[in-house]
Amino acid sequence: MSRDFAVSPSPTVELAIDGSSSVFPVHRIYCVGRNYADHVREMGSDPRSEPPIFFSKPADALVPSGTDVRYPPRTQNLHHEIELVVALGRGGRDVPAAVAPALVFGYAVGNDLTRRDLQAAAKKAGQPWDVAKGFDASAPVSRLRRVEETGQLSQGRIWLEVNGVLRQQADIADMIWSVPEIIAELSAYFELRPGDLIFTGTPAGVGALLPGDRVRGGVDGVGTLEHGVVAP
Ligand code: MN
């Protein structure tokens, strides 16, 4: 007997898994701000002065690799932020960093699209970041790669190019907070669930995207993310 929903329920957000016919059902998308020292400096802060900043995007902001993103409304300054994304296969609360690797299902590559002008205005006014970070189609993500294939990641090149020109390049070894530390800290604020994705922060080199741009980015050993930006 089917449930009598008053309006059509939204479909489960899914992420493809490399080398598998099963799909990863996305629960929440968490994000870490300011996690590479060079990017913290380019944004005008001291890397060691503060604990990680967490924010989130709606799960249905996810866009699979290969799908174009429409230039969003209400911004004149859409920015790219290439990031390692961690996918959780198990959840928990107050997870110690030493146990955190056991929660990892796999890794992907994400672009934390940001309306930089709205974020700057929100920071200045002490307001929340939702409209700057959590807008529709703000989370392009590559296919997932299982941790059995990647191993636990603590180093590897992360890069992004726009129209074939390199914009961001770093090593995930340069993250201020490691993946286990991020999971531990996040789980002190939220009960983590299987299906959660965590964007782990971007290195320096963030910059503007325009309609017509082609974005490619990757993390060594994980995969490649590709998408275009198209006119609104
Ligand atoms: Mn980011």
mmCIF file of C-alpha atoms and ligand atoms in Angstrom:
data_model
loop_
_atom_site.group_PDB
_atom_site.id
_atom_site.type_symbol
_atom_site.label_atom_id
_atom_site.label_comp_id
_atom_site.label_asym_id
_atom_site.label_seq_id
_atom_site.Cartn_x
_atom_site.Cartn_y
_atom_site.Cartn_z
ATOM 1 C CA MET A 1 0.000 0.000 0.000
ATOM 2 C CA SER A 2 1.532 3.316 -1.021
ATOM 3 C CA ARG A 3 1.750 6.225 1.365
ATOM 4 C CA ASP A 4 -0.664 9.095 0.811
ATOM 5 C CA PHE A 5 1.743 12.041 0.587
ATOM 6 C CA ALA A 6 0.033 15.432 0.506
ATOM 7 C CA VAL A 7 2.596 16.663 -2.057
ATOM 8 C CA SER A 8 5.115 14.687 -4.110
ATOM 9 C CA PRO A 9 8.102 13.734 -1.918
ATOM 10 C CA SER A 10 11.511 14.782 -3.223
ATOM 11 C CA PRO A 11 13.605 11.932 -4.623
ATOM 12 C CA THR A 12 16.673 10.658 -2.757
ATOM 13 C CA VAL A 13 19.819 12.445 -3.915
ATOM 14 C CA GLU A 14 22.215 9.878 -5.368
ATOM 15 C CA LEU A 15 25.907 9.773 -6.134
ATOM 16 C CA ALA A 16 27.432 7.239 -8.538
ATOM 17 C CA ILE A 17 30.156 4.931 -7.235
ATOM 18 C CA ASP A 18 33.156 4.100 -9.404
ATOM 19 C CA GLY A 19 33.160 0.468 -10.512
ATOM 20 C CA SER A 20 29.816 -0.319 -8.902
ATOM 21 C CA SER A 21 26.204 -0.515 -9.996
ATOM 22 C CA SER A 22 25.018 0.511 -6.514
ATOM 23 C CA VAL A 23 24.530 4.205 -5.764
ATOM 24 C CA PHE A 24 25.347 6.260 -2.675
ATOM 25 C CA PRO A 25 22.270 7.887 -1.088
ATOM 26 C CA VAL A 26 23.188 11.398 0.108
ATOM 27 C CA HIS A 27 21.910 12.447 3.540
ATOM 28 C CA ARG A 28 23.516 15.819 4.383
ATOM 29 C CA ILE A 29 26.276 17.934 2.872
ATOM 30 C CA TYR A 30 28.570 19.468 5.498
ATOM 31 C CA CYS A 31 31.373 21.846 4.595
ATOM 32 C CA VAL A 32 34.516 23.077 6.329
ATOM 33 C CA GLY A 33 35.633 26.664 5.854
ATOM 34 C CA ARG A 34 39.247 27.833 6.033
ATOM 35 C CA ASN A 35 41.173 24.562 6.022
ATOM 36 C CA TYR A 36 44.290 25.411 3.981
ATOM 37 C CA ALA A 37 46.661 28.003 5.425
ATOM 38 C CA ASP A 38 47.325 29.718 2.082
ATOM 39 C CA HIS A 39 43.574 30.161 1.403
ATOM 40 C CA VAL A 40 42.975 31.422 4.963
ATOM 41 C CA ARG A 41 45.684 34.024 4.345
ATOM 42 C CA GLU A 42 44.225 35.036 0.955
ATOM 43 C CA MET A 43 40.866 35.584 2.716
ATOM 44 C CA GLY A 44 42.589 37.835 5.260
ATOM 45 C CA SER A 45 42.770 35.654 8.406
ATOM 46 C CA ASP A 46 45.362 33.905 10.545
ATOM 47 C CA PRO A 47 45.298 30.120 9.880
ATOM 48 C CA ARG A 48 45.968 29.063 13.471
ATOM 49 C CA SER A 49 43.688 31.519 15.219
ATOM 50 C CA GLU A 50 40.354 29.670 15.052
ATOM 51 C CA PRO A 51 38.788 26.181 15.121
ATOM 52 C CA PRO A 52 37.240 24.894 11.856
ATOM 53 C CA ILE A 53 34.151 26.676 10.592
ATOM 54 C CA PHE A 54 31.280 24.401 9.614
ATOM 55 C CA PHE A 55 28.396 25.238 7.321
ATOM 56 C CA SER A 56 26.146 23.113 5.149
ATOM 57 C CA LYS A 57 24.433 22.877 1.802
ATOM 58 C CA PRO A 58 21.120 21.153 1.110
ATOM 59 C CA ALA A 59 21.624 17.593 -0.172
ATOM 60 C CA ASP A 60 19.737 18.459 -3.353
ATOM 61 C CA ALA A 61 22.273 21.198 -4.183
ATOM 62 C CA LEU A 62 24.402 18.289 -5.464
ATOM 63 C CA VAL A 63 25.133 18.245 -9.189
ATOM 64 C CA PRO A 64 26.773 15.117 -10.646
ATOM 65 C CA SER A 65 29.961 15.572 -12.664
ATOM 66 C CA GLY A 66 29.265 16.271 -16.329
ATOM 67 C CA THR A 67 26.141 18.318 -15.660
ATOM 68 C CA ASP A 68 26.329 22.030 -16.441
ATOM 69 C CA VAL A 69 25.579 24.563 -13.707
ATOM 70 C CA ARG A 70 23.438 27.580 -14.495
ATOM 71 C CA TYR A 71 25.014 30.864 -13.367
ATOM 72 C CA PRO A 72 23.025 31.576 -10.170
ATOM 73 C CA PRO A 73 20.882 34.672 -9.619
ATOM 74 C CA ARG A 74 21.661 37.517 -7.208
ATOM 75 C CA THR A 75 25.440 37.434 -7.622
ATOM 76 C CA GLN A 76 28.066 39.246 -9.656
ATOM 77 C CA ASN A 77 30.910 37.115 -8.298
ATOM 78 C CA LEU A 78 30.441 33.333 -8.440
ATOM 79 C CA HIS A 79 33.613 31.577 -7.218
ATOM 80 C CA HIS A 80 35.021 28.055 -7.585
ATOM 81 C CA GLU A 81 36.494 26.174 -4.590
ATOM 82 C CA ILE A 82 37.947 22.745 -5.385
ATOM 83 C CA GLU A 83 37.732 20.374 -2.413
ATOM 84 C CA LEU A 84 38.262 16.783 -1.299
ATOM 85 C CA VAL A 85 34.860 15.347 -0.337
ATOM 86 C CA VAL A 86 34.542 12.580 2.262
ATOM 87 C CA ALA A 87 31.548 10.228 2.095
ATOM 88 C CA LEU A 88 30.466 8.497 5.295
ATOM 89 C CA GLY A 89 29.334 4.877 5.302
ATOM 90 C CA ARG A 90 28.740 4.880 9.051
ATOM 91 C CA GLY A 91 27.557 7.537 11.477
ATOM 92 C CA GLY A 92 28.117 8.448 15.094
ATOM 93 C CA ARG A 93 28.275 11.114 17.786
ATOM 94 C CA ASP A 94 31.417 12.279 19.595
ATOM 95 C CA VAL A 95 33.573 10.077 17.391
ATOM 96 C CA PRO A 96 37.246 10.100 18.483
ATOM 97 C CA ALA A 97 39.679 11.000 15.681
ATOM 98 C CA ALA A 98 41.366 7.613 16.108
ATOM 99 C CA VAL A 99 38.066 5.868 15.254
ATOM 100 C CA ALA A 100 36.948 8.317 12.542
ATOM 101 C CA PRO A 101 38.621 6.509 9.588
ATOM 102 C CA ALA A 102 36.220 3.579 10.176
ATOM 103 C CA LEU A 103 33.309 5.867 9.198
ATOM 104 C CA VAL A 104 34.722 6.686 5.762
ATOM 105 C CA PHE A 105 32.962 5.018 2.818
ATOM 106 C CA GLY A 106 34.973 6.776 0.149
ATOM 107 C CA TYR A 107 36.111 10.013 -1.397
ATOM 108 C CA ALA A 108 35.040 12.324 -4.192
ATOM 109 C CA VAL A 109 35.995 15.685 -5.667
ATOM 110 C CA GLY A 110 33.670 18.648 -5.130
ATOM 111 C CA ASN A 111 33.373 22.289 -6.147
ATOM 112 C CA ASP A 112 32.031 24.409 -3.266
ATOM 113 C CA LEU A 113 30.433 27.051 -5.491
ATOM 114 C CA THR A 114 30.187 30.342 -3.623
ATOM 115 C CA ARG A 115 28.459 33.672 -4.233
ATOM 116 C CA ARG A 116 31.544 35.528 -2.961
ATOM 117 C CA ASP A 117 29.889 38.949 -2.973
ATOM 118 C CA LEU A 118 27.027 37.711 -0.785
ATOM 119 C CA GLN A 119 29.467 35.886 1.506
ATOM 120 C CA ALA A 120 31.550 39.046 1.953
ATOM 121 C CA ALA A 121 28.412 41.055 2.778
ATOM 122 C CA ALA A 122 27.247 38.383 5.269
ATOM 123 C CA LYS A 123 30.641 38.283 6.995
ATOM 124 C CA LYS A 124 30.672 42.064 7.277
ATOM 125 C CA ALA A 125 27.156 42.162 8.723
ATOM 126 C CA GLY A 126 27.637 39.117 10.987
ATOM 127 C CA GLN A 127 24.901 37.293 9.079
ATOM 128 C CA PRO A 128 24.602 33.598 8.094
ATOM 129 C CA TRP A 129 26.162 32.231 4.897
ATOM 130 C CA ASP A 130 23.177 30.291 3.539
ATOM 131 C CA VAL A 131 22.471 32.421 0.473
ATOM 132 C CA ALA A 132 26.204 32.607 -0.276
ATOM 133 C CA LYS A 133 26.855 28.864 0.026
ATOM 134 C CA GLY A 134 23.675 26.791 0.034
ATOM 135 C CA PHE A 135 22.020 27.822 -3.208
ATOM 136 C CA ASP A 136 20.607 25.511 -5.894
ATOM 137 C CA ALA A 137 23.254 23.536 -7.815
ATOM 138 C CA SER A 138 26.010 24.860 -5.533
ATOM 139 C CA ALA A 139 27.644 21.448 -5.047
ATOM 140 C CA PRO A 140 29.053 19.752 -8.173
ATOM 141 C CA VAL A 141 30.543 16.401 -7.052
ATOM 142 C CA SER A 142 32.457 13.706 -8.952
ATOM 143 C CA ARG A 143 31.756 9.984 -8.777
ATOM 144 C CA LEU A 144 32.615 8.413 -5.451
ATOM 145 C CA ARG A 145 35.607 6.155 -5.092
ATOM 146 C CA ARG A 146 35.513 3.556 -2.317
ATOM 147 C CA VAL A 147 38.093 3.747 0.453
ATOM 148 C CA GLU A 148 39.015 0.117 -0.304
ATOM 149 C CA GLU A 149 40.447 1.460 -3.562
ATOM 150 C CA THR A 150 41.861 4.809 -2.436
ATOM 151 C CA GLY A 151 43.088 3.961 1.063
ATOM 152 C CA GLN A 152 42.677 6.632 3.750
ATOM 153 C CA LEU A 153 43.754 9.877 2.128
ATOM 154 C CA SER A 154 46.215 12.185 3.819
ATOM 155 C CA GLN A 155 48.191 13.422 0.817
ATOM 156 C CA GLY A 156 47.810 13.937 -2.900
ATOM 157 C CA ARG A 157 47.589 16.740 -5.428
ATOM 158 C CA ILE A 158 44.366 18.759 -5.548
ATOM 159 C CA TRP A 159 43.863 21.017 -8.548
ATOM 160 C CA LEU A 160 41.305 22.967 -10.570
ATOM 161 C CA GLU A 161 41.477 24.485 -14.021
ATOM 162 C CA VAL A 162 39.089 26.797 -15.829
ATOM 163 C CA ASN A 163 39.091 26.627 -19.631
ATOM 164 C CA GLY A 164 42.325 24.635 -19.426
ATOM 165 C CA VAL A 165 44.130 27.228 -17.272
ATOM 166 C CA LEU A 166 45.316 26.092 -13.838
ATOM 167 C CA ARG A 167 43.726 28.157 -11.044
ATOM 168 C CA GLN A 168 44.154 26.078 -7.882
ATOM 169 C CA GLN A 169 46.874 23.575 -7.020
ATOM 170 C CA ALA A 170 47.928 22.254 -3.624
ATOM 171 C CA ASP A 171 48.357 19.057 -1.668
ATOM 172 C CA ILE A 172 45.721 17.748 0.709
ATOM 173 C CA ALA A 173 48.594 17.125 3.156
ATOM 174 C CA ASP A 174 48.431 20.924 3.652
ATOM 175 C CA MET A 175 44.978 20.806 5.242
ATOM 176 C CA ILE A 176 45.010 22.457 8.686
ATOM 177 C CA TRP A 177 42.482 19.895 9.992
ATOM 178 C CA SER A 178 42.889 16.299 8.758
ATOM 179 C CA VAL A 179 39.927 14.161 7.663
ATOM 180 C CA PRO A 180 39.792 12.256 11.014
ATOM 181 C CA GLU A 181 40.002 15.535 12.963
ATOM 182 C CA ILE A 182 37.198 17.041 10.866
ATOM 183 C CA ILE A 183 34.951 14.008 11.438
ATOM 184 C CA ALA A 184 35.691 14.074 15.177
ATOM 185 C CA GLU A 185 34.966 17.788 15.533
ATOM 186 C CA LEU A 186 31.855 17.703 13.312
ATOM 187 C CA SER A 187 30.449 14.738 15.271
ATOM 188 C CA ALA A 188 30.621 16.814 18.448
ATOM 189 C CA TYR A 189 28.107 19.237 16.875
ATOM 190 C CA PHE A 190 25.922 16.853 14.834
ATOM 191 C CA GLU A 191 24.993 13.187 14.882
ATOM 192 C CA LEU A 192 26.649 11.973 11.697
ATOM 193 C CA ARG A 193 24.745 9.540 9.493
ATOM 194 C CA PRO A 194 25.588 7.096 6.723
ATOM 195 C CA GLY A 195 25.169 9.089 3.509
ATOM 196 C CA ASP A 196 26.689 12.303 4.838
ATOM 197 C CA LEU A 197 29.170 14.129 2.600
ATOM 198 C CA ILE A 198 31.819 16.463 3.993
ATOM 199 C CA PHE A 199 33.523 19.095 1.824
ATOM 200 C CA THR A 200 36.914 19.528 3.509
ATOM 201 C CA GLY A 201 37.912 23.049 2.445
ATOM 202 C CA THR A 202 39.722 24.643 -0.469
ATOM 203 C CA PRO A 203 43.314 25.729 -1.062
ATOM 204 C CA ALA A 204 44.353 29.151 -2.371
ATOM 205 C CA GLY A 205 43.531 30.334 -5.863
ATOM 206 C CA VAL A 206 39.761 30.726 -5.641
ATOM 207 C CA GLY A 207 38.363 32.964 -8.353
ATOM 208 C CA ALA A 208 35.449 33.977 -10.500
ATOM 209 C CA LEU A 209 33.501 31.803 -12.929
ATOM 210 C CA LEU A 210 31.540 33.184 -15.879
ATOM 211 C CA PRO A 211 28.901 31.748 -18.200
ATOM 212 C CA GLY A 212 30.680 29.722 -20.888
ATOM 213 C CA ASP A 213 33.467 28.526 -18.584
ATOM 214 C CA ARG A 214 34.515 24.875 -18.433
ATOM 215 C CA VAL A 215 35.677 23.659 -15.014
ATOM 216 C CA ARG A 216 37.857 20.596 -14.432
ATOM 217 C CA GLY A 217 39.293 19.592 -11.098
ATOM 218 C CA GLY A 218 40.624 16.597 -9.311
ATOM 219 C CA VAL A 219 42.356 14.934 -6.429
ATOM 220 C CA ASP A 220 45.078 12.388 -7.188
ATOM 221 C CA GLY A 221 43.824 8.880 -6.548
ATOM 222 C CA VAL A 222 40.177 9.955 -6.285
ATOM 223 C CA GLY A 223 39.037 11.159 -9.679
ATOM 224 C CA THR A 224 38.038 14.132 -11.769
ATOM 225 C CA LEU A 225 35.118 16.530 -11.647
ATOM 226 C CA GLU A 226 33.976 18.349 -14.780
ATOM 227 C CA HIS A 227 31.191 20.820 -15.407
ATOM 228 C CA GLY A 228 30.329 23.832 -17.467
ATOM 229 C CA VAL A 229 28.798 27.112 -16.343
ATOM 230 C CA VAL A 230 25.932 28.243 -18.547
ATOM 231 C CA ALA A 231 23.955 31.458 -18.865
ATOM 232 C CA PRO A 232 21.008 31.875 -16.474
HETATM 233 MN MN MN B 1 34.802 25.756 0.674
#
